[in-house]
Amino acid sequence: MPMILAANANAQGSHVGEWRHPTAWDKPASNLENAVRLAQIAEAGKFDLLFLADGNGVRNLDKPDLFAATAPSDRPGIFEPVTLLSALAMVTKHIGLVATATTTYDEPFAVARRFASLDHISKGRAGWNLVTTSNAGDALNFSHEAHVGRDDRYERAAEFAGIVKGLWDSWADDAFPQDKATGQYLDPKKVHALNHKGKHFSVAGPLNAPRPPQGHPLIFSAGQSEAGKELSASTADCIFAIEGTIDIAQKLYADVKGRMAKYGRQPDELKILSGTTIIVGETEEEADRLIQELEDLVPIPVGLDYLSKMVGTKMSGYPLDGPMPALDAEHLGPTAIGKSIVAMALAEGLTVRETYKRVLPQMAGNLFKGNAIQVADKMEDWYRGQACDGFMIAAPVVPTGMERFIRLVVPELQRRGLFRTEYEGRTLRENLGLARPENRFFMTPEAKSA
Ligand SMILES: Cc1cc2nc3c(=O)[nH]c(=O)nc-3n(C[C@H](O)[C@H](O)[C@H](O)COP(=O)(O)O)c2cc1C
């Protein structure tokens, strides 16, 4: 199985400073032409998929420096992701299209319908990034007074995902003969109403869409708490992980894959993608120069605000060149990411300033930098070392970073036999080597006896 390459396709980029770089696109807010070009660049590079993170609210109004300067995970001016991917489906042929939708502030019927539509529109290239919502403030846009607590969020997510999958199985694959001669549009024996009644949801079904070309569009998940890992092991096809070091990544890889057997799943039915910022140059010096240029575009208050946001604690009160404090669970924000940032800073003895610089690219995921050989060596180490099955790549600056990665690193990975030279399959599932799920209500005789 070749390495999986996913493009983190936020048009503002992934590094806090990058939108200001002279080679970055002008006016990136809700810019369709940029999104089209980025999708076509990634497809020309044979990437498996485009990935759009998302939230349902404007963030960081309480962090004025960061708010005014924007930040990749802020995304105050972006498209609703499934709407955007529907447009991108029309100008691409092979690349997978993965959008984020929340199980906390959405409804299973609406999500099942949206992703079934995207899968039909793209002819089998859709994926749903299932999140339980990281930004507490999003709750206020959905008639809640506060964020739903983690345990409840994950309980709801598990029920939600089961319903979505059930709805995708509403119709047998051959339920719509649409035969003009006989007058039979659909076969009434080939529909199943879910009639789900659970703790959080009651959904009658069936879905008003034929079964998606992939059977089930892919499900991605991104939580790294205990509950998040269980959900991934039981339900997800892919994980977007943020780790920071190869040791942490190897542990997470073994941990999550080790939980799958109890759900009757094989380890290779779940692909783990490591969130990685890649800064590649013709030479190592060129890559270092770009990193310096990006850091220089982030004033100190913006960097501190960004670190505060990532660890869930106000950092401006701590000495800039003093050691990163060992924030305990009480001070860390609601996500597992903050914990891993503090662990990394303590393990490496970083100061507050050094820590914020480390988290500027892609939320403190890995940073691989250097020339093409150096970057490919790192990717090979991680991939062969069972730290991941592939990478969720952010390549500052958009789009020149992605173009350079494709020109310099992709051929090196191909030369090593690590990455494809042509798309193997027609659907995202096929390209990722994931089987098309049987319809649980309309099983073939072979599947029933298996
Ligand atoms: C790598 C990564 C990416 C994430 N992307 C999103 C996102 O795009 N939108 C969102 O609302 N939450 C996102 N989340 C948050 C998760 O869905 C989850 O709600 C949060 O991490 C809290 O759960 P945890 O403690 O299990 O990590 C992401 C989390 C991680 C680790």
CSV table of C-alpha atoms and ligand atoms in Angstrom, one decimal:
chain,number,residue,atom,x,y,z
A,1,MET,CA,0.0,0.0,0.0
A,2,PRO,CA,1.5,3.3,-1.0
A,3,MET,CA,1.9,6.2,1.5
A,4,ILE,CA,-1.3,8.3,1.7
A,5,LEU,CA,-0.9,12.0,1.0
A,6,ALA,CA,-3.6,14.4,2.1
A,7,ALA,CA,-3.6,18.2,1.5
A,8,ASN,CA,-4.7,20.4,4.3
A,9,ALA,CA,-6.5,22.7,2.0
A,10,ASN,CA,-7.2,25.8,4.0
A,11,ALA,CA,-6.6,28.6,1.5
A,12,GLN,CA,-5.4,30.9,4.3
A,13,GLY,CA,-2.7,28.4,4.9
A,14,SER,CA,-1.7,26.6,8.1
A,15,HIS,CA,1.1,28.8,9.5
A,16,VAL,CA,-0.1,31.8,11.5
A,17,GLY,CA,2.1,34.2,9.4
A,18,GLU,CA,1.9,32.8,6.0
A,19,TRP,CA,-1.0,34.7,4.5
A,20,ARG,CA,1.2,37.8,4.8
A,21,HIS,CA,4.1,36.3,2.9
A,22,PRO,CA,4.9,38.0,-0.5
A,23,THR,CA,4.4,34.7,-2.4
A,24,ALA,CA,1.0,34.0,-0.7
A,25,TRP,CA,-2.2,34.5,-2.7
A,26,ASP,CA,-3.8,37.9,-2.3
A,27,LYS,CA,-7.2,38.2,-0.7
A,28,PRO,CA,-7.7,34.6,0.4
A,29,ALA,CA,-11.0,35.1,2.2
A,30,SER,CA,-13.7,33.0,0.5
A,31,ASN,CA,-11.9,33.0,-2.8
A,32,LEU,CA,-13.2,30.3,-5.1
A,33,GLU,CA,-10.5,30.7,-7.8
A,34,ASN,CA,-7.8,30.0,-5.3
A,35,ALA,CA,-9.6,26.9,-4.0
A,36,VAL,CA,-9.9,25.6,-7.6
A,37,ARG,CA,-6.3,26.1,-8.4
A,38,LEU,CA,-5.1,24.5,-5.1
A,39,ALA,CA,-7.3,21.4,-5.8
A,40,GLN,CA,-5.9,21.1,-9.3
A,41,ILE,CA,-2.3,21.5,-8.1
A,42,ALA,CA,-2.9,18.7,-5.5
A,43,GLU,CA,-4.5,16.4,-8.1
A,44,ALA,CA,-1.6,17.0,-10.5
A,45,GLY,CA,0.6,15.8,-7.7
A,46,LYS,CA,-1.5,12.6,-7.3
A,47,PHE,CA,-2.6,13.5,-3.8
A,48,ASP,CA,-5.2,11.2,-2.3
A,49,LEU,CA,-7.4,13.9,-0.9
A,50,LEU,CA,-8.2,17.5,0.0
A,51,PHE,CA,-9.1,18.0,3.6
A,52,LEU,CA,-11.1,21.0,4.9
A,53,ALA,CA,-11.2,21.5,8.7
A,54,ASP,CA,-14.1,23.6,9.8
A,55,GLY,CA,-16.0,25.2,12.7
A,56,ASN,CA,-19.3,27.0,13.1
A,57,GLY,CA,-18.3,30.3,14.6
A,58,VAL,CA,-15.9,33.2,14.5
A,59,ARG,CA,-13.2,32.6,17.1
A,60,ASN,CA,-10.8,34.5,19.3
A,61,LEU,CA,-12.7,37.8,19.7
A,62,ASP,CA,-11.2,37.6,23.3
A,63,LYS,CA,-7.6,37.5,21.9
A,64,PRO,CA,-7.5,40.9,20.1
A,65,ASP,CA,-4.0,40.6,18.6
A,66,LEU,CA,-4.6,37.1,17.2
A,67,PHE,CA,-8.2,38.1,16.1
A,68,ALA,CA,-7.0,41.0,14.0
A,69,ALA,CA,-4.2,39.1,12.5
A,70,THR,CA,-6.2,35.9,11.8
A,71,ALA,CA,-4.9,32.4,12.3
A,72,PRO,CA,-5.3,29.3,10.3
A,73,SER,CA,-7.7,27.7,12.7
A,74,ASP,CA,-9.7,30.9,13.0
A,75,ARG,CA,-11.1,30.8,9.5
A,76,PRO,CA,-13.3,33.9,9.9
A,77,GLY,CA,-13.9,34.1,6.1
A,78,ILE,CA,-14.3,30.7,4.6
A,79,PHE,CA,-16.8,28.6,2.6
A,80,GLU,CA,-19.1,26.1,4.1
A,81,PRO,CA,-16.9,23.0,3.2
A,82,VAL,CA,-19.3,20.6,1.6
A,83,THR,CA,-20.6,23.5,-0.6
A,84,LEU,CA,-17.1,24.3,-1.7
A,85,LEU,CA,-16.2,20.6,-2.3
A,86,SER,CA,-19.2,20.2,-4.5
A,87,ALA,CA,-17.8,23.0,-6.7
A,88,LEU,CA,-14.3,21.4,-6.6
A,89,ALA,CA,-15.8,18.0,-7.6
A,90,MET,CA,-16.7,19.6,-11.0
A,91,VAL,CA,-13.1,20.7,-11.8
A,92,THR,CA,-11.3,17.5,-10.5
A,93,LYS,CA,-11.5,13.8,-11.4
A,94,HIS,CA,-9.5,11.7,-9.0
A,95,ILE,CA,-8.7,13.5,-5.8
A,96,GLY,CA,-10.8,12.7,-2.6
A,97,LEU,CA,-12.8,15.5,-1.1
A,98,VAL,CA,-13.1,15.5,2.7
A,99,ALA,CA,-15.1,18.0,4.7
A,100,THR,CA,-15.6,18.5,8.4
A,101,ALA,CA,-19.1,18.4,10.0
A,102,THR,CA,-19.9,18.3,13.7
A,103,THR,CA,-21.9,15.7,15.5
A,104,THR,CA,-22.5,18.1,18.4
A,105,TYR,CA,-24.3,20.9,16.5
A,106,ASP,CA,-25.8,19.1,13.5
A,107,GLU,CA,-28.3,16.4,12.8
A,108,PRO,CA,-27.5,12.9,11.5
A,109,PHE,CA,-30.1,13.0,8.7
A,110,ALA,CA,-28.8,16.3,7.4
A,111,VAL,CA,-25.1,15.1,7.5
A,112,ALA,CA,-25.9,11.7,5.9
A,113,ARG,CA,-27.8,13.5,3.1
A,114,ARG,CA,-25.1,16.2,2.5
A,115,PHE,CA,-22.3,13.6,2.2
A,116,ALA,CA,-24.4,11.2,0.2
A,117,SER,CA,-24.9,14.0,-2.3
A,118,LEU,CA,-21.2,14.9,-2.3
A,119,ASP,CA,-20.4,11.3,-3.0
A,120,HIS,CA,-22.8,11.1,-5.9
A,121,ILE,CA,-21.7,14.5,-7.3
A,122,SER,CA,-18.0,13.5,-7.1
A,123,LYS,CA,-18.6,9.9,-8.2
A,124,GLY,CA,-17.3,8.3,-5.1
A,125,ARG,CA,-14.7,10.7,-3.7
A,126,ALA,CA,-16.4,12.1,-0.6
A,127,GLY,CA,-15.3,11.8,3.1
A,128,TRP,CA,-16.7,13.2,6.3
A,129,ASN,CA,-14.4,14.4,9.0
A,130,LEU,CA,-16.4,13.7,12.1
A,131,VAL,CA,-15.7,16.2,14.8
A,132,THR,CA,-17.3,16.8,18.2
A,133,THR,CA,-16.3,20.5,17.9
A,134,SER,CA,-13.2,22.0,19.5
A,135,ASN,CA,-14.4,25.6,19.8
A,136,ALA,CA,-16.7,26.0,22.8
A,137,GLY,CA,-18.1,29.3,21.4
A,138,ASP,CA,-19.7,27.4,18.4
A,139,ALA,CA,-22.4,26.3,20.9
A,140,LEU,CA,-23.8,29.8,21.1
A,141,ASN,CA,-24.7,29.7,17.4
A,142,PHE,CA,-26.9,26.6,17.9
A,143,SER,CA,-29.3,27.6,20.7
A,144,HIS,CA,-27.0,26.3,23.5
A,145,GLU,CA,-25.8,28.4,26.4
A,146,ALA,CA,-22.6,26.4,26.8
A,147,HIS,CA,-20.5,23.8,25.0
A,148,VAL,CA,-21.8,20.3,25.5
A,149,GLY,CA,-19.4,18.4,27.8
A,150,ARG,CA,-16.9,15.9,26.4
A,151,ASP,CA,-18.6,12.7,27.6
A,152,ASP,CA,-21.9,13.8,26.2
A,153,ARG,CA,-20.3,14.9,23.0
A,154,TYR,CA,-18.7,11.5,22.4
A,155,GLU,CA,-21.8,9.6,23.4
A,156,ARG,CA,-23.8,11.7,20.9
A,157,ALA,CA,-21.1,11.2,18.3
A,158,ALA,CA,-21.2,7.4,18.5
A,159,GLU,CA,-25.0,7.3,18.2
A,160,PHE,CA,-24.8,10.0,15.4
A,161,ALA,CA,-22.3,8.0,13.3
A,162,GLY,CA,-24.3,4.8,13.6
A,163,ILE,CA,-27.4,6.6,12.3
A,164,VAL,CA,-25.5,8.1,9.4
A,165,LYS,CA,-24.2,4.8,8.3
A,166,GLY,CA,-27.6,3.2,8.7
A,167,LEU,CA,-29.1,6.0,6.5
A,168,TRP,CA,-26.5,5.5,3.9
A,169,ASP,CA,-27.7,1.9,3.7
A,170,SER,CA,-31.4,3.0,3.2
A,171,TRP,CA,-31.4,1.6,-0.3
A,172,ALA,CA,-29.9,-1.4,-1.9
A,173,ASP,CA,-27.4,-0.6,-4.6
A,174,ASP,CA,-29.8,-1.6,-7.3
A,175,ALA,CA,-32.9,0.0,-5.8
A,176,PHE,CA,-33.5,2.5,-8.6
A,177,PRO,CA,-34.0,0.7,-12.0
A,178,GLN,CA,-35.6,3.9,-13.5
A,179,ASP,CA,-36.9,1.8,-16.3
A,180,LYS,CA,-38.9,3.9,-18.8
A,181,ALA,CA,-40.3,0.9,-20.5
A,182,THR,CA,-41.8,-0.8,-17.5
A,183,GLY,CA,-42.6,2.4,-15.6
A,184,GLN,CA,-40.6,1.2,-12.6
A,185,TYR,CA,-38.6,4.1,-11.1
A,186,LEU,CA,-37.6,2.3,-7.9
A,187,ASP,CA,-38.0,-1.1,-6.4
A,188,PRO,CA,-40.1,-0.9,-3.2
A,189,LYS,CA,-38.5,-4.1,-1.9
A,190,LYS,CA,-35.1,-2.5,-1.8
A,191,VAL,CA,-35.7,0.3,0.7
A,192,HIS,CA,-35.2,0.1,4.5
A,193,ALA,CA,-36.5,2.7,7.0
A,194,LEU,CA,-34.1,2.9,9.9
A,195,ASN,CA,-36.7,3.8,12.6
A,196,HIS,CA,-33.9,4.7,15.0
A,197,LYS,CA,-34.9,5.7,18.5
A,198,GLY,CA,-32.0,6.3,20.9
A,199,LYS,CA,-30.9,8.5,23.8
A,200,HIS,CA,-30.1,11.6,21.6
A,201,PHE,CA,-31.8,11.1,18.3
A,202,SER,CA,-34.9,9.7,16.7
A,203,VAL,CA,-34.7,9.3,13.0
A,204,ALA,CA,-37.2,7.4,10.9
A,205,GLY,CA,-35.5,7.3,7.5
A,206,PRO,CA,-35.1,6.3,4.8
A,207,LEU,CA,-32.6,8.7,3.3
A,208,ASN,CA,-33.8,10.6,0.2
A,209,ALA,CA,-30.7,9.7,-1.8
A,210,PRO,CA,-29.6,6.4,-3.5
A,211,ARG,CA,-26.8,4.5,-1.8
A,212,PRO,CA,-23.6,6.5,-2.2
A,213,PRO,CA,-21.1,5.2,-4.8
A,214,GLN,CA,-18.7,4.2,-2.1
A,215,GLY,CA,-21.4,2.6,-0.1
A,216,HIS,CA,-20.3,4.8,2.8
A,217,PRO,CA,-18.3,7.9,2.2
A,218,LEU,CA,-15.2,7.7,4.3
A,219,ILE,CA,-15.3,8.8,7.9
A,220,PHE,CA,-12.4,10.7,9.4
A,221,SER,CA,-12.0,11.5,13.0
A,222,ALA,CA,-9.6,13.7,14.9
A,223,GLY,CA,-10.1,13.4,18.6
A,224,GLN,CA,-7.2,12.1,20.7
A,225,SER,CA,-8.8,11.7,24.1
A,226,GLU,CA,-9.7,8.2,25.4
A,227,ALA,CA,-13.2,8.6,24.1
A,228,GLY,CA,-11.9,10.0,20.8
A,229,LYS,CA,-9.6,7.0,20.3
A,230,GLU,CA,-12.4,4.5,21.0
A,231,LEU,CA,-14.6,6.3,18.5
A,232,SER,CA,-11.8,6.1,15.9
A,233,ALA,CA,-11.2,2.4,16.6
A,234,SER,CA,-14.8,1.5,16.3
A,235,THR,CA,-16.0,3.7,13.5
A,236,ALA,CA,-13.4,5.7,11.5
A,237,ASP,CA,-11.7,4.9,8.2
A,238,CYS,CA,-9.0,7.5,8.8
A,239,ILE,CA,-7.6,9.6,11.6
A,240,PHE,CA,-6.1,13.0,11.4
A,241,ALA,CA,-3.5,12.9,14.2
A,242,ILE,CA,-1.4,15.6,15.7
A,243,GLU,CA,1.6,14.1,17.5
A,244,GLY,CA,4.8,16.2,17.4
A,245,THR,CA,7.4,13.4,17.8
A,246,ILE,CA,7.8,10.0,16.2
A,247,ASP,CA,7.6,8.3,19.6
A,248,ILE,CA,4.3,9.8,20.4
A,249,ALA,CA,3.1,8.9,16.9
A,250,GLN,CA,4.2,5.3,17.2
A,251,LYS,CA,2.4,4.9,20.5
A,252,LEU,CA,-0.8,6.4,19.2
A,253,TYR,CA,-0.6,4.2,16.1
A,254,ALA,CA,-0.2,1.0,18.1
A,255,ASP,CA,-2.7,2.2,20.7
A,256,VAL,CA,-5.6,3.0,18.3
A,257,LYS,CA,-4.9,0.0,16.0
A,258,GLY,CA,-4.7,-2.2,19.0
A,259,ARG,CA,-8.3,-1.2,20.1
A,260,MET,CA,-9.8,-2.3,16.8
A,261,ALA,CA,-10.0,-6.1,17.3
A,262,LYS,CA,-12.7,-5.7,20.0
A,263,TYR,CA,-14.9,-4.1,17.3
A,264,GLY,CA,-14.1,-7.0,14.9
A,265,ARG,CA,-11.9,-4.8,12.7
A,266,GLN,CA,-8.5,-5.4,11.2
A,267,PRO,CA,-5.7,-2.8,11.8
A,268,ASP,CA,-5.4,-1.9,8.1
A,269,GLU,CA,-9.1,-0.9,8.0
A,270,LEU,CA,-8.1,2.4,9.6
A,271,LYS,CA,-5.5,4.7,8.2
A,272,ILE,CA,-3.7,7.2,10.4
A,273,LEU,CA,-2.5,10.4,8.9
A,274,SER,CA,0.0,12.5,10.7
A,275,GLY,CA,-0.5,16.2,10.6
A,276,THR,CA,2.7,17.5,9.2
A,277,THR,CA,4.0,20.9,8.1
A,278,ILE,CA,6.5,20.5,5.3
A,279,ILE,CA,8.8,23.3,4.3
A,280,VAL,CA,11.1,22.2,1.5
A,281,GLY,CA,13.6,24.1,-0.4
A,282,GLU,CA,16.1,23.5,-3.2
A,283,THR,CA,18.5,23.5,-0.4
A,284,GLU,CA,18.3,23.3,3.4
A,285,GLU,CA,19.3,26.9,3.6
A,286,GLU,CA,16.4,28.0,1.5
A,287,ALA,CA,13.9,26.1,3.7
A,288,ASP,CA,15.4,27.7,6.8
A,289,ARG,CA,15.2,31.1,5.3
A,290,LEU,CA,11.5,30.6,4.6
A,291,ILE,CA,10.8,29.5,8.2
A,292,GLN,CA,12.6,32.6,9.4
A,293,GLU,CA,10.6,34.8,7.1
A,294,LEU,CA,7.3,33.2,8.3
A,295,GLU,CA,8.3,33.7,12.0
A,296,ASP,CA,9.2,37.3,11.3
A,297,LEU,CA,5.6,37.9,10.1
A,298,VAL,CA,4.2,36.9,13.5
A,299,PRO,CA,4.5,39.7,16.1
A,300,ILE,CA,5.1,38.5,19.6
A,301,PRO,CA,1.6,39.3,21.0
A,302,VAL,CA,0.1,37.3,18.1
A,303,GLY,CA,2.3,34.4,18.8
A,304,LEU,CA,1.5,34.5,22.5
A,305,ASP,CA,-2.2,34.7,21.8
A,306,TYR,CA,-1.9,31.7,19.5
A,307,LEU,CA,-0.1,29.6,22.1
A,308,SER,CA,-2.7,30.7,24.7
A,309,LYS,CA,-5.4,29.5,22.4
A,310,MET,CA,-3.7,26.1,21.7
A,311,VAL,CA,-3.1,25.3,25.4
A,312,GLY,CA,-6.2,26.9,26.8
A,313,THR,CA,-4.3,29.2,29.2
A,314,LYS,CA,-3.4,32.9,29.0
A,315,MET,CA,0.4,32.9,28.3
A,316,SER,CA,1.2,36.6,28.3
A,317,GLY,CA,1.7,36.5,32.1
A,318,TYR,CA,4.6,34.1,31.8
A,319,PRO,CA,8.2,35.3,31.1
A,320,LEU,CA,8.8,35.1,27.3
A,321,ASP,CA,12.2,33.5,27.7
A,322,GLY,CA,11.5,31.5,30.8
A,323,PRO,CA,10.6,27.8,30.6
A,324,MET,CA,7.3,26.7,29.3
A,325,PRO,CA,5.2,26.1,32.5
A,326,ALA,CA,4.0,22.6,33.3
A,327,LEU,CA,0.3,23.4,33.0
A,328,ASP,CA,-1.8,20.8,34.6
A,329,ALA,CA,-5.1,19.4,33.5
A,330,GLU,CA,-7.0,22.1,35.4
A,331,HIS,CA,-5.3,24.8,33.3
A,332,LEU,CA,-5.3,23.1,30.0
A,333,GLY,CA,-8.2,23.7,27.6
A,334,PRO,CA,-10.8,21.1,26.6
A,335,THR,CA,-8.8,19.3,23.9
A,336,ALA,CA,-6.0,16.8,24.0
A,337,ILE,CA,-3.8,19.0,21.8
A,338,GLY,CA,-2.9,21.3,24.6
A,339,LYS,CA,-1.6,18.4,26.7
A,340,SER,CA,0.7,17.2,23.9
A,341,ILE,CA,2.1,20.7,23.3
A,342,VAL,CA,3.0,21.0,27.0
A,343,ALA,CA,4.5,17.5,27.0
A,344,MET,CA,6.6,18.4,24.0
A,345,ALA,CA,7.8,21.7,25.5
A,346,LEU,CA,8.8,20.0,28.7
A,347,ALA,CA,10.5,17.1,27.0
A,348,GLU,CA,12.6,19.5,24.9
A,349,GLY,CA,13.1,22.1,27.6
A,350,LEU,CA,11.6,24.9,25.5
A,351,THR,CA,10.9,28.5,26.6
A,352,VAL,CA,7.6,30.1,26.1
A,353,ARG,CA,8.9,32.0,23.0
A,354,GLU,CA,10.3,28.7,21.6
A,355,THR,CA,7.0,26.9,22.3
A,356,TYR,CA,4.9,29.5,20.5
A,357,LYS,CA,7.2,29.4,17.5
A,358,ARG,CA,6.8,25.6,17.4
A,359,VAL,CA,3.1,25.7,17.4
A,360,LEU,CA,2.8,28.4,14.6
A,361,PRO,CA,2.8,25.8,11.9
A,362,GLN,CA,-0.3,23.5,11.9
A,363,MET,CA,-1.2,23.3,15.6
A,364,ALA,CA,2.2,21.9,16.7
A,365,GLY,CA,2.1,18.8,14.5
A,366,ASN,CA,5.4,17.7,13.0
A,367,LEU,CA,7.6,20.0,11.0
A,368,PHE,CA,9.7,18.4,8.3
A,369,LYS,CA,12.1,20.8,6.8
A,370,GLY,CA,15.1,20.8,4.5
A,371,ASN,CA,15.8,19.7,1.0
A,372,ALA,CA,13.9,17.0,-0.9
A,373,ILE,CA,16.1,14.2,0.4
A,374,GLN,CA,15.9,15.3,4.0
A,375,VAL,CA,12.1,15.6,3.9
A,376,ALA,CA,11.7,12.3,2.1
A,377,ASP,CA,14.0,10.6,4.6
A,378,LYS,CA,11.8,11.8,7.5
A,379,MET,CA,8.6,10.8,5.7
A,380,GLU,CA,10.0,7.3,5.0
A,381,ASP,CA,11.2,6.9,8.6
A,382,TRP,CA,7.7,7.7,9.9
A,383,TYR,CA,5.9,5.6,7.4
A,384,ARG,CA,8.2,2.5,7.6
A,385,GLY,CA,8.5,3.0,11.4
A,386,GLN,CA,4.7,2.5,11.8
A,387,ALA,CA,4.2,6.0,13.1
A,388,CYS,CA,1.6,6.6,10.4
A,389,ASP,CA,0.0,5.4,7.1
A,390,GLY,CA,0.5,8.8,5.5
A,391,PHE,CA,0.5,12.5,6.1
A,392,MET,CA,-1.9,15.4,6.3
A,393,ILE,CA,0.3,17.9,4.7
A,394,ALA,CA,0.3,21.6,5.2
A,395,ALA,CA,3.0,23.3,3.0
A,396,PRO,CA,3.4,27.0,3.7
A,397,VAL,CA,3.1,29.2,1.7
A,398,VAL,CA,-0.2,28.5,-0.3
A,399,PRO,CA,0.2,27.7,-3.1
A,400,THR,CA,3.9,27.9,-3.7
A,401,GLY,CA,4.7,25.5,-0.8
A,402,MET,CA,2.5,22.8,-2.3
A,403,GLU,CA,3.9,23.4,-5.7
A,404,ARG,CA,7.5,23.0,-4.4
A,405,PHE,CA,6.5,19.8,-2.4
A,406,ILE,CA,5.1,18.3,-5.6
A,407,ARG,CA,8.0,19.3,-7.8
A,408,LEU,CA,10.8,18.3,-5.3
A,409,VAL,CA,9.5,15.7,-2.8
A,410,VAL,CA,6.8,13.7,-4.7
A,411,PRO,CA,9.3,12.5,-7.4
A,412,GLU,CA,11.7,11.4,-4.7
A,413,LEU,CA,8.9,9.4,-2.9
A,414,GLN,CA,8.0,7.9,-6.2
A,415,ARG,CA,11.6,6.9,-6.9
A,416,ARG,CA,11.7,5.1,-3.5
A,417,GLY,CA,8.5,3.3,-4.4
A,418,LEU,CA,6.6,5.0,-1.5
A,419,PHE,CA,4.1,6.9,-3.5
A,420,ARG,CA,1.9,6.3,-6.5
A,421,THR,CA,2.7,7.6,-10.1
A,422,GLU,CA,-1.0,7.2,-11.2
A,423,TYR,CA,-4.3,6.9,-9.3
A,424,GLU,CA,-5.0,3.2,-8.8
A,425,GLY,CA,-8.8,3.3,-8.3
A,426,ARG,CA,-11.9,5.3,-9.3
A,427,THR,CA,-13.1,6.1,-5.8
A,428,LEU,CA,-11.3,7.5,-2.7
A,429,ARG,CA,-11.9,4.2,-1.0
A,430,GLU,CA,-10.2,2.3,-3.8
A,431,ASN,CA,-7.2,4.7,-3.8
A,432,LEU,CA,-6.8,4.2,0.0
A,433,GLY,CA,-7.1,0.4,-0.3
A,434,LEU,CA,-10.3,0.4,1.8
A,435,ALA,CA,-13.1,-2.1,1.0
A,436,ARG,CA,-16.6,-0.9,0.0
A,437,PRO,CA,-18.9,-1.7,3.0
A,438,GLU,CA,-21.7,-4.2,2.5
A,439,ASN,CA,-25.2,-2.8,2.9
A,440,ARG,CA,-26.2,-4.2,6.3
A,441,PHE,CA,-29.9,-4.4,5.3
A,442,PHE,CA,-29.3,-5.8,1.8
A,443,MET,CA,-26.4,-8.2,2.2
A,444,THR,CA,-25.2,-10.3,-0.7
A,445,PRO,CA,-25.5,-14.0,0.0
A,446,GLU,CA,-21.6,-14.2,0.1
A,447,ALA,CA,-21.4,-11.5,2.7
A,448,LYS,CA,-24.1,-13.1,4.8
A,449,SER,CA,-22.2,-16.4,4.9
A,450,ALA,CA,-18.9,-14.7,5.6
B,1,LIG,C1,-5.9,17.1,14.4
B,1,LIG,C2,-7.2,17.6,14.9
B,1,LIG,C3,-8.0,18.3,14.0
B,1,LIG,C4,-9.3,18.7,14.4
B,1,LIG,N1,-10.1,19.4,13.6
B,1,LIG,C5,-11.2,19.9,14.0
B,1,LIG,C6,-12.1,20.7,13.1
B,1,LIG,O1,-11.8,21.0,12.0
B,1,LIG,N2,-13.2,21.3,13.7
B,1,LIG,C7,-13.6,21.0,15.0
B,1,LIG,O2,-14.6,21.5,15.4
B,1,LIG,N3,-12.9,20.2,15.8
B,1,LIG,C8,-11.7,19.7,15.3
B,1,LIG,N4,-10.9,19.0,16.2
B,1,LIG,C9,-11.5,18.7,17.5
B,1,LIG,C10,-12.0,17.3,17.7
B,1,LIG,O3,-13.1,17.0,17.0
B,1,LIG,C11,-12.4,17.2,19.2
B,1,LIG,O4,-13.6,17.8,19.4
B,1,LIG,C12,-11.4,17.8,20.1
B,1,LIG,O5,-10.1,17.4,19.8
B,1,LIG,C13,-11.7,17.3,21.6
B,1,LIG,O6,-11.7,16.0,21.7
B,1,LIG,P1,-10.4,15.2,22.2
B,1,LIG,O7,-10.2,15.7,23.5
B,1,LIG,O8,-10.8,13.8,22.0
B,1,LIG,O9,-9.2,15.6,21.3
B,1,LIG,C14,-9.7,18.5,15.7
B,1,LIG,C15,-8.9,17.8,16.6
B,1,LIG,C16,-7.6,17.3,16.2
B,1,LIG,C17,-6.8,16.5,17.2
